[in-house]
PDB file of C-alpha atoms in Angstrom:
ATOM      1  CA  MET A   1      -1.065   5.947   8.112  1.00 44.00           C
ATOM      2  CA  THR A   2       1.157   3.847   9.993  1.00 45.00           C
ATOM      3  CA  ALA A   3       1.397  -0.256  10.274  1.00 47.00           C
ATOM      4  CA  SER A   4       0.008  -0.619  13.356  1.00 45.00           C
ATOM      5  CA  VAL A   5      -2.540   1.568  12.641  1.00 46.00           C
ATOM      6  CA  ALA A   6      -3.648  -0.126   9.785  1.00 41.00           C
ATOM      7  CA  ARG A   7      -3.753  -3.663  12.096  1.00 44.00           C
ATOM      8  CA  GLY A   8      -5.281  -2.065  14.503  1.00 50.00           C
ATOM      9  CA  PHE A   9      -7.680   1.244  14.602  1.00 53.00           C
ATOM     10  CA  TYR A  10      -8.283   0.855  10.785  1.00 55.00           C
ATOM     11  CA  ARG A  11      -9.031  -3.108  11.048  1.00 56.00           C
ATOM     12  CA  ALA A  12     -10.845  -5.160   8.840  1.00 53.00           C
ATOM     13  CA  GLY A  13     -14.333  -3.277   8.240  1.00 64.00           C
ATOM     14  CA  TYR A  14     -13.844   0.044   9.732  1.00 75.00           C
ATOM     15  CA  PRO A  15     -12.852   1.441   6.492  1.00 80.00           C
ATOM     16  CA  GLU A  16     -16.324   1.770   5.959  1.00 81.00           C
ATOM     17  CA  ILE A  17     -17.543   3.942   8.529  1.00 84.00           C
ATOM     18  CA  TYR A  18     -14.668   6.071   8.515  1.00 85.00           C
ATOM     19  CA  ASP A  19     -15.924   7.197   5.003  1.00 87.00           C
ATOM     20  CA  LEU A  20     -19.101   7.167   5.838  1.00 88.00           C
ATOM     21  CA  VAL A  21     -18.505   9.562   9.216  1.00 88.00           C
ATOM     22  CA  MET A  22     -15.788  11.712   7.264  1.00 87.00           C
ATOM     23  CA  ARG A  23     -17.989  12.812   4.521  1.00 89.00           C
ATOM     24  CA  HIS A  24     -20.794  14.149   7.055  1.00 87.00           C
ATOM     25  CA  ARG A  25     -18.201  15.524   9.423  1.00 88.00           C
ATOM     26  CA  GLY A  26     -17.910  18.928   7.760  1.00 81.00           C
ATOM     27  CA  ARG A  27     -15.369  19.157   5.916  1.00 90.00           C
ATOM     28  CA  ASP A  28     -15.587  20.181   2.331  1.00 95.00           C
ATOM     29  CA  HIS A  29     -13.606  18.367   0.115  1.00 96.00           C
ATOM     30  CA  THR A  30     -14.350  20.464  -2.817  1.00 97.00           C
ATOM     31  CA  ALA A  31     -13.185  23.812  -1.253  1.00 97.00           C
ATOM     32  CA  GLU A  32     -10.006  22.160   0.498  1.00 97.00           C
ATOM     33  CA  ALA A  33      -8.623  20.799  -3.106  1.00 98.00           C
ATOM     34  CA  ALA A  34      -9.115  24.104  -4.591  1.00 98.00           C
ATOM     35  CA  THR A  35      -7.494  26.081  -1.710  1.00 98.00           C
ATOM     36  CA  LEU A  36      -4.372  23.520  -2.729  1.00 98.00           C
ATOM     37  CA  ALA A  37      -4.490  23.843  -5.784  1.00 98.00           C
ATOM     38  CA  ARG A  38      -4.392  27.804  -5.740  1.00 98.00           C
ATOM     39  CA  MET A  39      -1.364  27.655  -2.918  1.00 98.00           C
ATOM     40  CA  VAL A  40       0.671  25.273  -5.262  1.00 98.00           C
ATOM     41  CA  ARG A  41      -0.167  27.123  -8.854  1.00 97.00           C
ATOM     42  CA  ARG A  42       1.202  30.230  -6.745  1.00 97.00           C
ATOM     43  CA  ARG A  43       4.390  28.369  -6.637  1.00 97.00           C
ATOM     44  CA  ASN A  44       4.673  26.703  -9.648  1.00 97.00           C
ATOM     45  CA  PRO A  45       2.109  27.224 -11.890  1.00 97.00           C
ATOM     46  CA  ALA A  46       2.851  24.694 -14.726  1.00 97.00           C
ATOM     47  CA  ALA A  47       2.024  22.246 -11.792  1.00 98.00           C
ATOM     48  CA  ALA A  48       0.569  18.991 -13.058  1.00 98.00           C
ATOM     49  CA  SER A  49       1.137  15.691 -11.738  1.00 98.00           C
ATOM     50  CA  LEU A  50      -0.435  15.027  -7.782  1.00 98.00           C
ATOM     51  CA  LEU A  51       0.137  12.098  -5.108  1.00 98.00           C
ATOM     52  CA  ASP A  52      -1.784  11.967  -2.399  1.00 98.00           C
ATOM     53  CA  VAL A  53      -0.142  10.063   0.687  1.00 98.00           C
ATOM     54  CA  ALA A  54      -2.512   8.336   2.725  1.00 97.00           C
ATOM     55  CA  CYS A  55      -5.073   9.212   0.646  1.00 97.00           C
ATOM     56  CA  GLY A  56      -7.687   7.217   2.270  1.00 94.00           C
ATOM     57  CA  THR A  57     -11.046   6.382   1.190  1.00 95.00           C
ATOM     58  CA  GLY A  58     -10.254   8.594  -2.112  1.00 96.00           C
ATOM     59  CA  LEU A  59     -11.879  11.450  -0.386  1.00 96.00           C
ATOM     60  CA  HIS A  60      -9.551  14.303  -1.516  1.00 97.00           C
ATOM     61  CA  LEU A  61      -8.704  12.639  -4.707  1.00 97.00           C
ATOM     62  CA  GLU A  62     -12.086  12.804  -5.841  1.00 97.00           C
ATOM     63  CA  HIS A  63     -11.726  16.620  -6.269  1.00 97.00           C
ATOM     64  CA  LEU A  64      -8.154  16.791  -6.598  1.00 98.00           C
ATOM     65  CA  ARG A  65      -8.274  14.763  -9.779  1.00 97.00           C
ATOM     66  CA  THR A  66     -10.502  18.165 -11.224  1.00 97.00           C
ATOM     67  CA  HIS A  67      -7.144  20.539 -10.702  1.00 98.00           C
ATOM     68  CA  PHE A  68      -4.012  17.667 -11.427  1.00 98.00           C
ATOM     69  CA  ALA A  69      -3.817  15.096 -13.730  1.00 98.00           C
ATOM     70  CA  PRO A  70      -2.331  12.233 -13.316  1.00 98.00           C
ATOM     71  CA  VAL A  71      -2.982  11.998  -9.918  1.00 98.00           C
ATOM     72  CA  THR A  72      -1.776   9.300  -7.443  1.00 98.00           C
ATOM     73  CA  GLY A  73      -2.699   7.739  -4.397  1.00 98.00           C
ATOM     74  CA  VAL A  74      -0.919   5.791  -2.118  1.00 98.00           C
ATOM     75  CA  ASP A  75      -2.147   4.362   1.905  1.00 97.00           C
ATOM     76  CA  LEU A  76      -1.259   1.632   3.856  1.00 95.00           C
ATOM     77  CA  SER A  77      -5.311   0.142   4.492  1.00 93.00           C
ATOM     78  CA  ALA A  78      -5.859  -2.196   1.326  1.00 94.00           C
ATOM     79  CA  GLU A  79      -8.989  -1.429   2.452  1.00 93.00           C
ATOM     80  CA  MET A  80      -8.880   2.373   2.232  1.00 94.00           C
ATOM     81  CA  LEU A  81      -7.369   1.869  -1.482  1.00 96.00           C
ATOM     82  CA  ALA A  82     -10.838  -0.410  -2.544  1.00 95.00           C
ATOM     83  CA  ARG A  83     -12.901   2.466  -1.268  1.00 95.00           C
ATOM     84  CA  ALA A  84     -10.348   5.088  -2.723  1.00 96.00           C
ATOM     85  CA  GLY A  85     -10.857   2.511  -6.107  1.00 97.00           C
ATOM     86  CA  ALA A  86     -14.817   2.379  -6.243  1.00 96.00           C
ATOM     87  CA  ARG A  87     -14.443   5.848  -5.802  1.00 96.00           C
ATOM     88  CA  VAL A  88     -12.100   6.800  -8.374  1.00 97.00           C
ATOM     89  CA  PRO A  89     -11.795   3.902 -11.061  1.00 96.00           C
ATOM     90  CA  ASP A  90      -9.224   6.183 -13.158  1.00 94.00           C
ATOM     91  CA  VAL A  91      -6.493   6.637 -10.292  1.00 97.00           C
ATOM     92  CA  ALA A  92      -3.311   4.940  -9.900  1.00 98.00           C
ATOM     93  CA  LEU A  93      -3.442   3.900  -6.097  1.00 98.00           C
ATOM     94  CA  HIS A  94      -0.268   2.025  -4.326  1.00 98.00           C
ATOM     95  CA  GLU A  95      -0.326   0.201  -1.028  1.00 98.00           C
ATOM     96  CA  GLY A  96       2.662   1.426   0.702  1.00 97.00           C
ATOM     97  CA  ASP A  97       3.586   3.017   3.911  1.00 97.00           C
ATOM     98  CA  MET A  98       4.691   6.898   3.893  1.00 98.00           C
ATOM     99  CA  ARG A  99       7.722   6.418   6.117  1.00 98.00           C
ATOM    100  CA  GLU A 100       8.710   4.192   3.546  1.00 97.00           C
ATOM    101  CA  LEU A 101       7.788   5.406   0.195  1.00 98.00           C
ATOM    102  CA  ASP A 102       9.477   4.733  -2.940  1.00 97.00           C
ATOM    103  CA  LEU A 103       7.019   4.674  -5.857  1.00 98.00           C
ATOM    104  CA  ALA A 104      10.602   5.308  -8.322  1.00 96.00           C
ATOM    105  CA  ALA A 105       8.582   8.486  -9.651  1.00 98.00           C
ATOM    106  CA  ALA A 106       8.206  11.772  -9.142  1.00 98.00           C
ATOM    107  CA  PHE A 107       5.260  14.670  -8.642  1.00 98.00           C
ATOM    108  CA  ASP A 108       4.571  18.377  -9.216  1.00 98.00           C
ATOM    109  CA  VAL A 109       2.681  18.173  -6.027  1.00 98.00           C
ATOM    110  CA  VAL A 110       2.808  15.668  -3.081  1.00 98.00           C
ATOM    111  CA  VAL A 111       0.007  16.232  -0.347  1.00 98.00           C
ATOM    112  CA  CYS A 112       0.017  14.482   3.283  1.00 98.00           C
ATOM    113  CA  LEU A 113      -3.254  15.347   4.265  1.00 97.00           C
ATOM    114  CA  PHE A 114      -4.203  14.608   8.054  1.00 89.00           C
ATOM    115  CA  ALA A 115      -2.225  11.547   8.595  1.00 96.00           C
ATOM    116  CA  VAL A 116       1.513  12.699  10.261  1.00 97.00           C
ATOM    117  CA  PRO A 117      -0.362  12.464  13.766  1.00 97.00           C
ATOM    118  CA  HIS A 118      -0.417   9.206  13.499  1.00 96.00           C
ATOM    119  CA  LEU A 119       3.898   9.231  13.335  1.00 97.00           C
ATOM    120  CA  ARG A 120       5.274   7.930  16.790  1.00 96.00           C
ATOM    121  CA  GLY A 121       7.526  10.851  16.989  1.00 96.00           C
ATOM    122  CA  VAL A 122      10.307  13.010  15.153  1.00 97.00           C
ATOM    123  CA  ALA A 123      12.428  10.612  14.254  1.00 98.00           C
ATOM    124  CA  GLU A 124       9.273   8.930  12.096  1.00 98.00           C
ATOM    125  CA  LEU A 125       8.184  12.466  11.358  1.00 98.00           C
ATOM    126  CA  ASP A 126      11.491  13.540   9.343  1.00 98.00           C
ATOM    127  CA  ARG A 127      11.504  10.420   7.923  1.00 98.00           C
ATOM    128  CA  THR A 128       7.816  10.818   6.112  1.00 98.00           C
ATOM    129  CA  VAL A 129       9.024  14.238   5.353  1.00 98.00           C
ATOM    130  CA  ALA A 130      12.414  12.937   3.532  1.00 98.00           C
ATOM    131  CA  ARG A 131      10.536  10.329   1.533  1.00 98.00           C
ATOM    132  CA  LEU A 132       8.210  12.883   0.599  1.00 98.00           C
ATOM    133  CA  ALA A 133      10.734  14.918  -0.863  1.00 98.00           C
ATOM    134  CA  ALA A 134      12.131  12.110  -2.484  1.00 98.00           C
ATOM    135  CA  HIS A 135       9.247  12.090  -4.565  1.00 98.00           C
ATOM    136  CA  LEU A 136       9.277  15.855  -5.692  1.00 98.00           C
ATOM    137  CA  THR A 137      10.026  16.873  -9.330  1.00 98.00           C
ATOM    138  CA  PRO A 138      12.216  20.224  -9.345  1.00 96.00           C
ATOM    139  CA  GLY A 139      10.570  22.564  -8.517  1.00 95.00           C
ATOM    140  CA  GLY A 140       7.354  20.659  -6.853  1.00 98.00           C
ATOM    141  CA  VAL A 141       5.700  21.592  -4.112  1.00 98.00           C
ATOM    142  CA  LEU A 142       4.704  19.369  -0.774  1.00 98.00           C
ATOM    143  CA  ALA A 143       1.603  20.326   1.163  1.00 98.00           C
ATOM    144  CA  VAL A 144       1.197  18.774   4.727  1.00 98.00           C
ATOM    145  CA  GLU A 145      -1.493  19.097   7.082  1.00 98.00           C
ATOM    146  CA  PRO A 146      -0.352  19.435  10.910  1.00 98.00           C
ATOM    147  CA  TRP A 147      -2.988  18.516  13.675  1.00 97.00           C
ATOM    148  CA  TYR A 148      -2.796  19.920  17.581  1.00 97.00           C
ATOM    149  CA  THR A 149       0.325  20.989  19.361  1.00 97.00           C
ATOM    150  CA  PRO A 150       0.667  19.773  23.327  1.00 97.00           C
ATOM    151  CA  GLU A 151      -0.293  23.487  23.981  1.00 96.00           C
ATOM    152  CA  THR A 152      -3.625  23.132  22.244  1.00 97.00           C
ATOM    153  CA  PHE A 153      -4.910  19.922  23.086  1.00 96.00           C
ATOM    154  CA  VAL A 154      -7.680  19.387  25.617  1.00 96.00           C
ATOM    155  CA  PRO A 155      -6.953  16.479  28.187  1.00 95.00           C
ATOM    156  CA  GLY A 156     -10.125  14.495  28.866  1.00 96.00           C
ATOM    157  CA  TYR A 157     -11.568  15.904  25.214  1.00 97.00           C
ATOM    158  CA  VAL A 158     -15.010  14.220  24.056  1.00 98.00           C
ATOM    159  CA  ALA A 159     -15.875  14.036  20.509  1.00 95.00           C
ATOM    160  CA  ARG A 160     -19.346  12.382  18.804  1.00 95.00           C
ATOM    161  CA  ASP A 161     -20.626  12.143  15.380  1.00 93.00           C
ATOM    162  CA  MET A 162     -24.213  10.996  14.750  1.00 94.00           C
ATOM    163  CA  VAL A 163     -24.610  10.130  11.064  1.00 94.00           C
ATOM    164  CA  GLN A 164     -27.609   8.308   9.222  1.00 93.00           C
ATOM    165  CA  GLU A 165     -28.173   7.291   5.550  1.00 91.00           C
ATOM    166  CA  GLN A 166     -31.658   6.368   4.857  1.00 91.00           C
ATOM    167  CA  ASP A 167     -31.928   3.351   7.120  1.00 92.00           C
ATOM    168  CA  ARG A 168     -28.273   3.221   8.637  1.00 91.00           C
ATOM    169  CA  VAL A 169     -27.491   4.969  11.898  1.00 94.00           C
ATOM    170  CA  VAL A 170     -23.538   5.204  12.788  1.00 94.00           C
ATOM    171  CA  VAL A 171     -22.501   7.107  15.989  1.00 95.00           C
ATOM    172  CA  ARG A 172     -19.052   7.601  17.042  1.00 93.00           C
ATOM    173  CA  LEU A 173     -17.250   8.768  20.693  1.00 95.00           C
ATOM    174  CA  SER A 174     -14.246   9.540  20.910  1.00 96.00           C
ATOM    175  CA  HIS A 175     -11.725  10.214  24.397  1.00 98.00           C
ATOM    176  CA  SER A 176      -8.365  11.588  24.359  1.00 97.00           C
ATOM    177  CA  THR A 177      -6.182  11.870  27.412  1.00 96.00           C
ATOM    178  CA  TRP A 178      -1.919  11.947  27.503  1.00 96.00           C
ATOM    179  CA  LEU A 179      -0.672   8.800  26.922  1.00 95.00           C
ATOM    180  CA  ASP A 180       1.421   7.584  30.062  1.00 85.00           C
ATOM    181  CA  GLY A 181       2.274  10.682  31.585  1.00 82.00           C
ATOM    182  CA  ALA A 182       4.178  11.832  28.039  1.00 82.00           C
ATOM    183  CA  ARG A 183       2.965  15.731  27.314  1.00 87.00           C
ATOM    184  CA  ASP A 184       3.506  15.171  23.188  1.00 95.00           C
ATOM    185  CA  ARG A 185       1.503  11.413  23.082  1.00 97.00           C
ATOM    186  CA  ILE A 186      -2.027  11.222  23.297  1.00 97.00           C
ATOM    187  CA  ARG A 187      -4.377   8.010  23.638  1.00 97.00           C
ATOM    188  CA  MET A 188      -7.846   8.007  22.059  1.00 96.00           C
ATOM    189  CA  THR A 189     -10.935   5.562  22.490  1.00 96.00           C
ATOM    190  CA  VAL A 190     -13.485   5.572  19.731  1.00 93.00           C
ATOM    191  CA  HIS A 191     -16.568   3.818  20.903  1.00 93.00           C
ATOM    192  CA  GLN A 192     -18.947   2.916  17.140  1.00 92.00           C
ATOM    193  CA  ALA A 193     -22.296   1.625  17.292  1.00 93.00           C
ATOM    194  CA  TYR A 194     -24.176   1.079  13.919  1.00 91.00           C
ATOM    195  CA  ALA A 195     -27.587   0.151  12.749  1.00 94.00           C
ATOM    196  CA  ASP A 196     -29.030  -0.749   9.842  1.00 91.00           C
ATOM    197  CA  PRO A 197     -32.165  -2.808   9.172  1.00 94.00           C
ATOM    198  CA  ASP A 198     -30.300  -6.532   7.667  1.00 92.00           C
ATOM    199  CA  THR A 199     -27.900  -6.650  10.566  1.00 90.00           C
ATOM    200  CA  GLY A 200     -28.972  -4.511  13.727  1.00 95.00           C
ATOM    201  CA  ILE A 201     -27.179  -3.080  15.945  1.00 95.00           C
ATOM    202  CA  ARG A 202     -23.331  -3.525  16.477  1.00 92.00           C
ATOM    203  CA  HIS A 203     -20.834  -1.681  18.507  1.00 91.00           C
ATOM    204  CA  ASP A 204     -16.974  -1.709  18.755  1.00 90.00           C
ATOM    205  CA  THR A 205     -14.697   0.266  20.737  1.00 92.00           C
ATOM    206  CA  ALA A 206     -10.438   1.166  19.254  1.00 90.00           C
ATOM    207  CA  THR A 207      -7.757   2.780  20.784  1.00 93.00           C
ATOM    208  CA  THR A 208      -4.953   4.386  18.723  1.00 93.00           C
ATOM    209  CA  GLU A 209      -1.812   6.739  19.764  1.00 96.00           C
ATOM    210  CA  LEU A 210      -0.991   9.804  17.964  1.00 97.00           C
ATOM    211  CA  THR A 211       1.335  12.610  18.460  1.00 97.00           C
ATOM    212  CA  LEU A 212       1.467  16.153  18.831  1.00 98.00           C
ATOM    213  CA  PHE A 213       3.889  18.249  16.783  1.00 98.00           C
ATOM    214  CA  ARG A 214       4.970  21.306  17.223  1.00 98.00           C
ATOM    215  CA  PRO A 215       5.847  23.883  14.540  1.00 98.00           C
ATOM    216  CA  GLU A 216       9.751  23.889  15.144  1.00 98.00           C
ATOM    217  CA  HIS A 217       9.592  19.884  14.389  1.00 98.00           C
ATOM    218  CA  PHE A 218       7.665  20.570  11.421  1.00 98.00           C
ATOM    219  CA  ALA A 219      10.600  22.937  10.145  1.00 98.00           C
ATOM    220  CA  ALA A 220      13.162  21.227  11.553  1.00 98.00           C
ATOM    221  CA  ALA A 221      12.271  18.035   9.556  1.00 98.00           C
ATOM    222  CA  PHE A 222      11.720  19.679   6.299  1.00 98.00           C
ATOM    223  CA  ALA A 223      14.964  21.435   6.438  1.00 98.00           C
ATOM    224  CA  ARG A 224      16.504  18.350   7.276  1.00 98.00           C
ATOM    225  CA  ALA A 225      15.003  16.803   4.350  1.00 98.00           C
ATOM    226  CA  GLY A 226      16.251  20.357   1.736  1.00 98.00           C
ATOM    227  CA  LEU A 227      13.314  21.699   1.888  1.00 98.00           C
ATOM    228  CA  ALA A 228      12.105  25.388   2.185  1.00 98.00           C
ATOM    229  CA  ALA A 229       8.925  25.312   4.377  1.00 98.00           C
ATOM    230  CA  ALA A 230       6.533  27.858   5.926  1.00 98.00           C
ATOM    231  CA  HIS A 231       3.725  27.443   7.633  1.00 98.00           C
ATOM    232  CA  VAL A 232       0.119  29.175   6.191  1.00 98.00           C
ATOM    233  CA  THR A 233      -3.109  30.023   6.915  1.00 97.00           C
ATOM    234  CA  ALA A 234      -5.245  27.963   4.490  1.00 97.00           C
ATOM    235  CA  PRO A 235      -9.062  28.190   5.355  1.00 97.00           C
ATOM    236  CA  PRO A 236     -10.780  25.854   5.098  1.00 97.00           C
ATOM    237  CA  PHE A 237      -8.036  23.910   6.523  1.00 97.00           C
ATOM    238  CA  ARG A 238      -8.618  24.276  10.336  1.00 96.00           C
ATOM    239  CA  TRP A 239      -4.905  24.014  11.262  1.00 97.00           C
ATOM    240  CA  GLY A 240      -3.890  25.631   7.971  1.00 98.00           C
ATOM    241  CA  LEU A 241      -1.044  23.646   5.790  1.00 98.00           C
ATOM    242  CA  TRP A 242       2.921  23.242   5.677  1.00 98.00           C
ATOM    243  CA  ILE A 243       4.002  24.236   2.202  1.00 98.00           C
ATOM    244  CA  ALA A 244       7.111  23.284   0.922  1.00 98.00           C
ATOM    245  CA  ARG A 245       9.748  23.367  -2.021  1.00 98.00           C
ATOM    246  CA  HIS A 246      13.483  22.142  -2.669  1.00 95.00           C
ATOM    247  CA  ALA A 247      15.746  25.315  -1.293  1.00 87.00           C
ATOM    248  CA  GLY A 248      16.781  27.473  -3.922  1.00 79.00           C
ATOM    249  CA  ALA A 249      13.335  26.161  -6.061  1.00 78.00           C
ATOM    250  CA  ARG A 250      11.989  29.272  -8.383  1.00 71.00           C
TER     251      ARG A 250
END
């Protein structure tokens, strides 16, 4: 997550709603953690320590810690980390920008899931991948989740979520379109309404800008960081995963 995103889209109070919606959106965090573990151990059977970059509210960390130890999380949003800390109180959490990541530590596994679309172009992708690579142990494995490409994006796409937990209801609508004529950047507008017995009905609207990276952008970023990488099909990850290791690693 970048600084502009943390100050805008993931504004104060939003992480609670984000967490609620993401828990009901259909992602199987248990299965995704198991898939990651299998893919990592095919390449590094002894992998133990893991760093989750842009860990958000800890939805993956909760399950990744059943496969790896110790696990660590990092995110730019202090409020996101507060919710992650409540979910996984025994996990080390750090506040930091993935583009400038410097924990002075190395990990057998580094994962970055659904975060790179928030980067503002190829230069930031290169910088981020380089910082992730710098946190790998010899033989370590890096897993990065991609998203839509410019060719698969549908201009004007509308998405909706409706979540109810006990007496609390959240309705989330989003609309995405090209950003100012660009063909690799989009603007997503999200409107949310939420209601509960204590506060009644509230609503707000926020906008964020996202980048649609092509496979060649990822491949080049990994190569510049000295990594050998491949995009692999990885159900239940909808867009698969990029799996990378230092070139020449055994």
